[in-house]
């Protein structure tokens, strides 16, 4: 079970983990980020999972298709080139 820091909202901590997984490539573009799997993995309420997904959607890291789910966004062309 994931250990939460007591001084930060759980949804922020879950969003941080998902963000790290996206940045590391663990969650590639078009990967389904299921609210139900977040509930099960982190032992959180569905509303907490929704808040985390909403925050990442607002950052442009996820996009949601109604009745299908939330997916990792493709890399943007506006990111600076590495190297």
XYZ file of C-alpha atoms in Angstrom, residues 18-72:
55
model
C 1.275 9.575 -12.241
C 3.265 12.603 -13.465
C 6.537 10.793 -12.648
C 5.334 7.654 -14.457
C 4.465 9.722 -17.542
C 7.814 11.535 -17.506
C 9.764 8.283 -17.071
C 7.893 6.572 -19.902
C 6.280 3.991 -17.625
C 2.968 5.405 -18.880
C 3.515 5.991 -22.637
C 1.288 8.208 -24.823
C -2.289 6.909 -25.129
C -1.873 4.769 -21.964
C -5.203 4.429 -20.139
C -5.076 5.915 -16.642
C -8.084 4.248 -15.042
C -9.705 5.859 -12.016
C -10.668 2.399 -10.774
C -7.071 1.163 -10.973
C -5.930 4.266 -9.044
C -8.560 3.563 -6.372
C -7.306 -0.004 -6.043
C -3.571 0.751 -6.221
C -3.536 3.672 -3.783
C -6.480 2.723 -1.553
C -8.200 6.066 -2.200
C -11.760 7.218 -2.792
C -13.016 7.562 -6.371
C -13.378 11.331 -5.883
C -9.704 11.547 -4.891
C -8.724 9.712 -8.093
C -10.916 12.098 -10.106
C -9.201 15.125 -8.570
C -5.775 13.748 -9.477
C -6.859 13.012 -13.053
C -8.498 16.445 -13.364
C -5.301 18.192 -12.215
C -3.207 16.280 -14.760
C -5.742 17.005 -17.485
C -5.478 20.726 -16.663
C -1.683 20.432 -16.998
C -2.132 18.848 -20.427
C -0.603 15.512 -19.380
C -3.881 13.611 -19.778
C -6.905 13.898 -22.036
C -10.311 12.360 -21.441
C -12.682 10.784 -23.932
C -16.224 10.555 -22.529
C -17.310 6.988 -21.728
C -13.815 5.680 -22.558
C -11.445 7.082 -19.954
C -8.385 9.267 -19.481
C -5.251 8.729 -21.500
C -1.678 10.024 -21.482
